mmCIF file of C-alpha atoms in Angstrom:
data_model
loop_
_atom_site.group_PDB
_atom_site.id
_atom_site.type_symbol
_atom_site.label_atom_id
_atom_site.label_comp_id
_atom_site.label_asym_id
_atom_site.label_seq_id
_atom_site.Cartn_x
_atom_site.Cartn_y
_atom_site.Cartn_z
ATOM 1 C CA LEU A 1336 -153.594 104.958 119.927
ATOM 2 C CA TYR A 1337 -154.431 102.216 117.465
ATOM 3 C CA GLY A 1338 -156.369 99.397 119.088
ATOM 4 C CA ARG A 1339 -157.899 101.651 121.712
ATOM 5 C CA GLY A 1340 -161.095 103.672 121.749
ATOM 6 C CA TYR A 1341 -162.710 103.926 118.297
ATOM 7 C CA SER A 1342 -159.444 103.648 116.343
ATOM 8 C CA ASP A 1343 -158.488 100.956 113.862
ATOM 9 C CA ARG A 1344 -156.931 97.739 115.138
ATOM 10 C CA PRO A 1345 -154.177 96.808 112.694
ATOM 11 C CA ARG A 1346 -152.294 93.549 113.169
ATOM 12 C CA THR A 1347 -148.805 94.976 113.371
ATOM 13 C CA ARG A 1348 -145.960 95.405 115.845
ATOM 14 C CA GLN A 1349 -146.527 98.530 117.908
ATOM 15 C CA ASP A 1350 -142.889 99.470 118.359
ATOM 16 C CA ALA A 1351 -141.286 102.911 118.502
ATOM 17 C CA GLN A 1352 -141.153 103.370 114.733
ATOM 18 C CA PHE A 1353 -144.839 102.462 114.463
ATOM 19 C CA PHE A 1354 -145.783 105.302 116.820
ATOM 20 C CA HIS A 1355 -143.241 107.711 115.305
ATOM 21 C CA ARG A 1356 -144.857 107.236 111.911
ATOM 22 C CA GLN A 1357 -148.331 107.710 113.363
ATOM 23 C CA LEU A 1358 -147.341 110.936 115.118
ATOM 24 C CA ARG A 1359 -145.528 112.343 112.084
ATOM 25 C CA GLU A 1360 -148.570 111.646 109.904
ATOM 26 C CA LEU A 1361 -150.869 113.319 112.452
ATOM 27 C CA LEU A 1362 -148.685 116.423 112.667
ATOM 28 C CA ASP A 1363 -148.487 116.645 108.886
ATOM 29 C CA HIS A 1364 -152.240 116.168 108.557
ATOM 30 C CA VAL A 1365 -153.088 119.040 110.923
ATOM 31 C CA GLY A 1366 -150.288 121.233 109.577
ATOM 32 C CA VAL A 1367 -148.182 121.428 112.740
ATOM 33 C CA GLY A 1368 -144.508 122.091 112.122
ATOM 34 C CA ASP A 1369 -141.824 122.626 114.756
ATOM 35 C CA ASP A 1370 -141.590 124.192 118.261
ATOM 36 C CA ILE A 1371 -144.009 121.617 119.642
ATOM 37 C CA THR A 1372 -144.822 121.072 123.298
ATOM 38 C CA LEU A 1373 -145.226 117.310 123.350
ATOM 39 C CA ILE A 1374 -147.164 115.787 126.256
ATOM 40 C CA GLY A 1375 -147.291 112.044 126.885
ATOM 41 C CA TYR A 1376 -149.125 110.091 129.596
ATOM 42 C CA SER A 1377 -148.221 106.537 130.682
ATOM 43 C CA MET A 1378 -147.377 104.617 127.487
ATOM 44 C CA GLY A 1379 -147.784 107.933 125.704
ATOM 45 C CA GLY A 1380 -144.879 109.149 127.811
ATOM 46 C CA ALA A 1381 -142.698 106.417 126.353
ATOM 47 C CA ILE A 1382 -143.881 107.343 122.853
ATOM 48 C CA ALA A 1383 -143.265 111.057 123.429
ATOM 49 C CA THR A 1384 -139.796 110.402 124.863
ATOM 50 C CA SER A 1385 -138.801 108.200 121.951
ATOM 51 C CA PHE A 1386 -140.165 110.682 119.391
ATOM 52 C CA ALA A 1387 -138.411 113.633 121.052
ATOM 53 C CA ALA A 1388 -135.080 111.800 121.081
ATOM 54 C CA GLU A 1389 -135.421 111.043 117.368
ATOM 55 C CA HIS A 1390 -136.787 114.467 116.335
ATOM 56 C CA PRO A 1391 -135.121 117.020 118.652
ATOM 57 C CA GLY A 1392 -135.456 119.835 116.141
ATOM 58 C CA ARG A 1393 -139.240 119.629 116.192
ATOM 59 C CA ILE A 1394 -139.786 119.665 119.948
ATOM 60 C CA GLN A 1395 -139.655 122.817 122.095
ATOM 61 C CA GLN A 1396 -140.394 121.110 125.401
ATOM 62 C CA LEU A 1397 -141.388 117.643 126.613
ATOM 63 C CA VAL A 1398 -143.978 116.932 129.317
ATOM 64 C CA LEU A 1399 -144.250 113.450 130.800
ATOM 65 C CA LEU A 1400 -147.151 112.361 133.016
ATOM 66 C CA ALA A 1401 -146.363 109.112 134.876
ATOM 67 C CA PRO A 1402 -144.385 107.933 131.832
ATOM 68 C CA ALA A 1403 -143.615 104.319 131.023
ATOM 69 C CA GLY A 1404 -140.119 103.243 130.019
ATOM 70 C CA MET A 1405 -138.583 104.025 133.404
ATOM 71 C CA ARG A 1406 -136.794 100.748 134.227
ATOM 72 C CA VAL A 1407 -139.694 99.303 136.228
ATOM 73 C CA PRO A 1408 -138.995 95.565 136.736
ATOM 74 C CA ALA A 1409 -141.497 93.331 134.960
ATOM 75 C CA GLY A 1410 -142.951 90.353 136.779
ATOM 76 C CA ARG A 1411 -142.392 86.762 135.700
ATOM 77 C CA MET A 1412 -145.807 86.620 134.040
ATOM 78 C CA ILE A 1413 -145.136 89.689 131.885
ATOM 79 C CA ASN A 1414 -141.746 88.313 130.868
ATOM 80 C CA ILE A 1415 -143.382 85.066 129.724
ATOM 81 C CA ILE A 1416 -146.078 86.975 127.846
ATOM 82 C CA ARG A 1417 -143.458 89.063 126.061
ATOM 83 C CA SER A 1418 -141.099 86.233 125.155
ATOM 84 C CA SER A 1419 -143.431 83.330 124.345
ATOM 85 C CA PRO A 1420 -145.495 83.909 121.177
ATOM 86 C CA LEU A 1421 -148.083 81.152 121.707
ATOM 87 C CA LEU A 1422 -148.132 80.714 125.479
ATOM 88 C CA GLY A 1423 -147.798 84.457 125.929
ATOM 89 C CA ASP A 1424 -150.802 85.149 123.712
ATOM 90 C CA TRP A 1425 -152.916 82.686 125.683
ATOM 91 C CA LEU A 1426 -151.804 84.078 129.047
ATOM 92 C CA MET A 1427 -152.478 87.640 127.937
ATOM 93 C CA HIS A 1428 -156.070 86.874 127.012
ATOM 94 C CA ALA A 1429 -156.582 84.758 130.129
ATOM 95 C CA VAL A 1430 -154.979 87.013 132.745
ATOM 96 C CA TYR A 1431 -154.999 90.592 131.481
ATOM 97 C CA PRO A 1432 -158.759 91.326 131.683
ATOM 98 C CA ARG A 1433 -158.851 90.533 135.409
ATOM 99 C CA GLN A 1434 -155.746 92.638 136.099
ATOM 100 C CA PHE A 1435 -157.134 95.486 134.015
ATOM 101 C CA ARG A 1436 -160.433 95.480 135.898
ATOM 102 C CA LYS A 1437 -158.555 95.352 139.216
ATOM 103 C CA GLY A 1438 -156.607 98.469 138.289
ATOM 104 C CA VAL A 1439 -159.777 100.320 137.272
ATOM 105 C CA GLU A 1440 -161.540 99.238 140.457
ATOM 106 C CA ALA A 1441 -158.695 100.600 142.600
ATOM 107 C CA GLU A 1442 -159.552 104.130 141.420
ATOM 108 C CA ARG A 1443 -163.331 103.777 141.566
ATOM 109 C CA ASP A 1444 -163.755 106.024 144.624
ATOM 110 C CA LEU A 1445 -161.467 108.789 143.386
ATOM 111 C CA PRO A 1446 -162.981 111.895 141.812
ATOM 112 C CA SER A 1447 -162.675 112.118 138.047
ATOM 113 C CA SER A 1448 -162.912 114.907 135.500
ATOM 114 C CA VAL A 1449 -164.079 112.289 132.965
ATOM 115 C CA PRO A 1450 -167.607 111.036 133.734
ATOM 116 C CA ASP A 1451 -167.870 107.239 134.023
ATOM 117 C CA ILE A 1452 -164.181 106.793 133.269
ATOM 118 C CA GLY A 1453 -164.181 103.332 134.860
ATOM 119 C CA LYS A 1454 -167.017 102.101 132.666
ATOM 120 C CA LEU A 1455 -165.367 103.537 129.573
ATOM 121 C CA GLN A 1456 -162.091 101.817 130.422
ATOM 122 C CA THR A 1457 -163.537 98.381 131.145
ATOM 123 C CA ALA A 1458 -165.721 98.586 128.018
ATOM 124 C CA GLU A 1459 -162.486 98.408 126.014
ATOM 125 C CA LEU A 1460 -162.235 94.737 126.977
ATOM 126 C CA ASP A 1461 -165.321 94.036 124.861
ATOM 127 C CA SER A 1462 -163.705 95.510 121.739
ATOM 128 C CA ARG A 1463 -162.071 92.955 119.475
ATOM 129 C CA GLY A 1464 -158.411 93.765 118.989
ATOM 130 C CA PHE A 1465 -157.922 95.749 122.205
ATOM 131 C CA ILE A 1466 -156.040 93.066 124.138
ATOM 132 C CA ARG A 1467 -154.072 92.144 121.017
ATOM 133 C CA SER A 1468 -153.000 95.784 120.655
ATOM 134 C CA VAL A 1469 -151.930 96.050 124.289
ATOM 135 C CA LEU A 1470 -149.926 92.849 123.859
ATOM 136 C CA SER A 1471 -148.266 94.254 120.744
ATOM 137 C CA SER A 1472 -147.287 97.358 122.711
ATOM 138 C CA LEU A 1473 -145.877 95.242 125.549
ATOM 139 C CA ARG A 1474 -143.672 93.478 123.034
ATOM 140 C CA GLY A 1475 -142.858 96.726 121.218
ATOM 141 C CA ILE A 1476 -142.621 100.250 122.679
ATOM 142 C CA LEU A 1477 -142.864 98.932 126.282
ATOM 143 C CA ALA A 1478 -140.336 96.110 125.956
ATOM 144 C CA ALA A 1479 -137.277 97.996 127.208
ATOM 145 C CA ASP A 1480 -136.377 100.990 129.363
ATOM 146 C CA GLN A 1481 -135.621 104.339 127.733
ATOM 147 C CA ARG A 1482 -132.323 105.218 129.348
ATOM 148 C CA GLU A 1483 -130.690 105.882 125.981
ATOM 149 C CA ALA A 1484 -133.515 108.131 124.777
ATOM 150 C CA HIS A 1485 -133.564 110.167 128.008
ATOM 151 C CA THR A 1486 -129.777 110.503 127.922
ATOM 152 C CA ARG A 1487 -129.928 111.809 124.355
ATOM 153 C CA ILE A 1488 -132.654 114.281 125.310
ATOM 154 C CA ALA A 1489 -130.497 115.550 128.178
ATOM 155 C CA GLN A 1490 -127.495 115.934 125.867
ATOM 156 C CA GLN A 1491 -129.637 117.848 123.383
ATOM 157 C CA GLY A 1492 -130.694 120.280 126.117
ATOM 158 C CA LEU A 1493 -134.407 119.720 125.515
ATOM 159 C CA PRO A 1494 -136.456 121.032 128.487
ATOM 160 C CA VAL A 1495 -138.337 118.228 130.258
ATOM 161 C CA LEU A 1496 -141.110 118.381 132.865
ATOM 162 C CA ALA A 1497 -142.196 115.143 134.565
ATOM 163 C CA VAL A 1498 -145.268 114.832 136.803
ATOM 164 C CA TRP A 1499 -145.794 111.781 139.015
ATOM 165 C CA GLY A 1500 -148.474 110.400 141.325
ATOM 166 C CA ARG A 1501 -147.161 109.692 144.808
ATOM 167 C CA ASP A 1502 -149.424 106.627 145.169
ATOM 168 C CA ASP A 1503 -148.982 105.267 141.642
ATOM 169 C CA ASP A 1504 -148.645 101.454 141.736
ATOM 170 C CA VAL A 1505 -148.071 101.181 137.965
ATOM 171 C CA ILE A 1506 -145.222 103.683 137.559
ATOM 172 C CA PRO A 1507 -143.820 103.869 141.123
ATOM 173 C CA LEU A 1508 -142.369 106.939 142.772
ATOM 174 C CA SER A 1509 -138.882 105.432 142.573
ATOM 175 C CA CYS A 1510 -138.928 106.481 138.919
ATOM 176 C CA VAL A 1511 -138.319 110.061 140.055
ATOM 177 C CA GLY A 1512 -134.811 108.971 141.006
ATOM 178 C CA THR A 1513 -134.404 107.031 137.778
ATOM 179 C CA LEU A 1514 -135.210 110.064 135.647
ATOM 180 C CA ALA A 1515 -132.917 112.247 137.761
ATOM 181 C CA GLU A 1516 -130.135 109.753 137.077
ATOM 182 C CA TRP A 1517 -130.766 109.829 133.340
ATOM 183 C CA ASN A 1518 -131.478 113.551 133.005
ATOM 184 C CA ARG A 1519 -130.338 115.848 135.819
ATOM 185 C CA SER A 1520 -131.918 118.855 134.114
ATOM 186 C CA ALA A 1521 -135.465 117.436 134.142
ATOM 187 C CA VAL A 1522 -137.931 119.361 136.309
ATOM 188 C CA GLN A 1523 -140.018 116.948 138.401
ATOM 189 C CA GLU A 1524 -143.220 117.383 140.407
ATOM 190 C CA VAL A 1525 -145.058 114.849 142.582
ATOM 191 C CA ILE A 1526 -148.803 115.047 143.291
ATOM 192 C CA PRO A 1527 -149.741 113.719 146.768
ATOM 193 C CA GLY A 1528 -152.629 111.240 146.806
ATOM 194 C CA ALA A 1529 -152.516 110.665 143.049
ATOM 195 C CA GLY A 1530 -152.309 107.209 141.496
ATOM 196 C CA HIS A 1531 -151.705 106.287 137.890
ATOM 197 C CA GLY A 1532 -154.864 108.027 136.703
ATOM 198 C CA LEU A 1533 -153.583 111.446 137.752
ATOM 199 C CA PRO A 1534 -154.617 113.286 134.523
ATOM 200 C CA TYR A 1535 -158.300 112.629 135.253
ATOM 201 C CA THR A 1536 -158.290 112.100 139.046
ATOM 202 C CA HIS A 1537 -156.121 115.124 139.830
ATOM 203 C CA THR A 1538 -156.745 117.254 136.765
ATOM 204 C CA ASN A 1539 -156.576 120.634 138.501
ATOM 205 C CA GLU A 1540 -153.280 119.781 140.170
ATOM 206 C CA VAL A 1541 -151.783 118.670 136.841
ATOM 207 C CA LEU A 1542 -152.979 121.857 135.138
ATOM 208 C CA ARG A 1543 -151.579 124.009 137.946
ATOM 209 C CA ILE A 1544 -148.161 122.428 137.495
ATOM 210 C CA LEU A 1545 -148.306 122.822 133.714
ATOM 211 C CA ARG A 1546 -149.266 126.482 133.985
ATOM 212 C CA SER A 1547 -146.467 127.279 136.407
ATOM 213 C CA GLU A 1548 -143.682 125.182 134.903
ATOM 214 C CA LEU A 1549 -144.150 125.347 131.123
ATOM 215 C CA ILE A 1550 -143.476 129.076 130.965
ATOM 216 C CA ALA A 1551 -140.288 128.545 132.955
ATOM 217 C CA LEU A 1552 -139.230 125.679 130.705
ATOM 218 C CA ALA A 1553 -139.825 127.688 127.539
ATOM 219 C CA GLY A 1554 -137.594 130.424 128.885
ATOM 220 C CA ARG A 1555 -134.603 128.153 129.359
#
């Protein structure tokens, strides 16, 4: 993801087409064609959903881990940040670091398959362009729910597996019902005790679900 980790930090709108282009270029670069199992986590879930809806012929099955884009109401602060270019920019830089650290701290005592994951996450705040990139995503790929994309995926008959954390306070458990409303064919699993960091706090449980469900999905 541009703006995160060691990637470049371009000053551009990180909307769906931005990520579609990035993913197409990556697939072309590594020589991957069709019949792809596409897995997306959190915002990556929104990206994967959007890409799958636009490129159904390339995707064999779609896996979503606590995906964004699920009609989760935004608070007043987020709405101001999204809609007010100047005030929103200032609020993002003033408020987001504290909220980000709070979210990392909430998972401090959970086991993790990634050593020092909390330190790695909070270190992002010291990288110039990180907050700007998150803001661009909030105003882009994360600005609206993905009802239309999920409905198209259901109509196309693309197999979907969604995995949720029961204690996730970012993408709440109510989203299970939302996805069922949008795509009745989606297979859904809930991991007890898992929060939003389920890929690294409950890695074995996620892998167990993938092993058991992906074969079944591919056979549909």
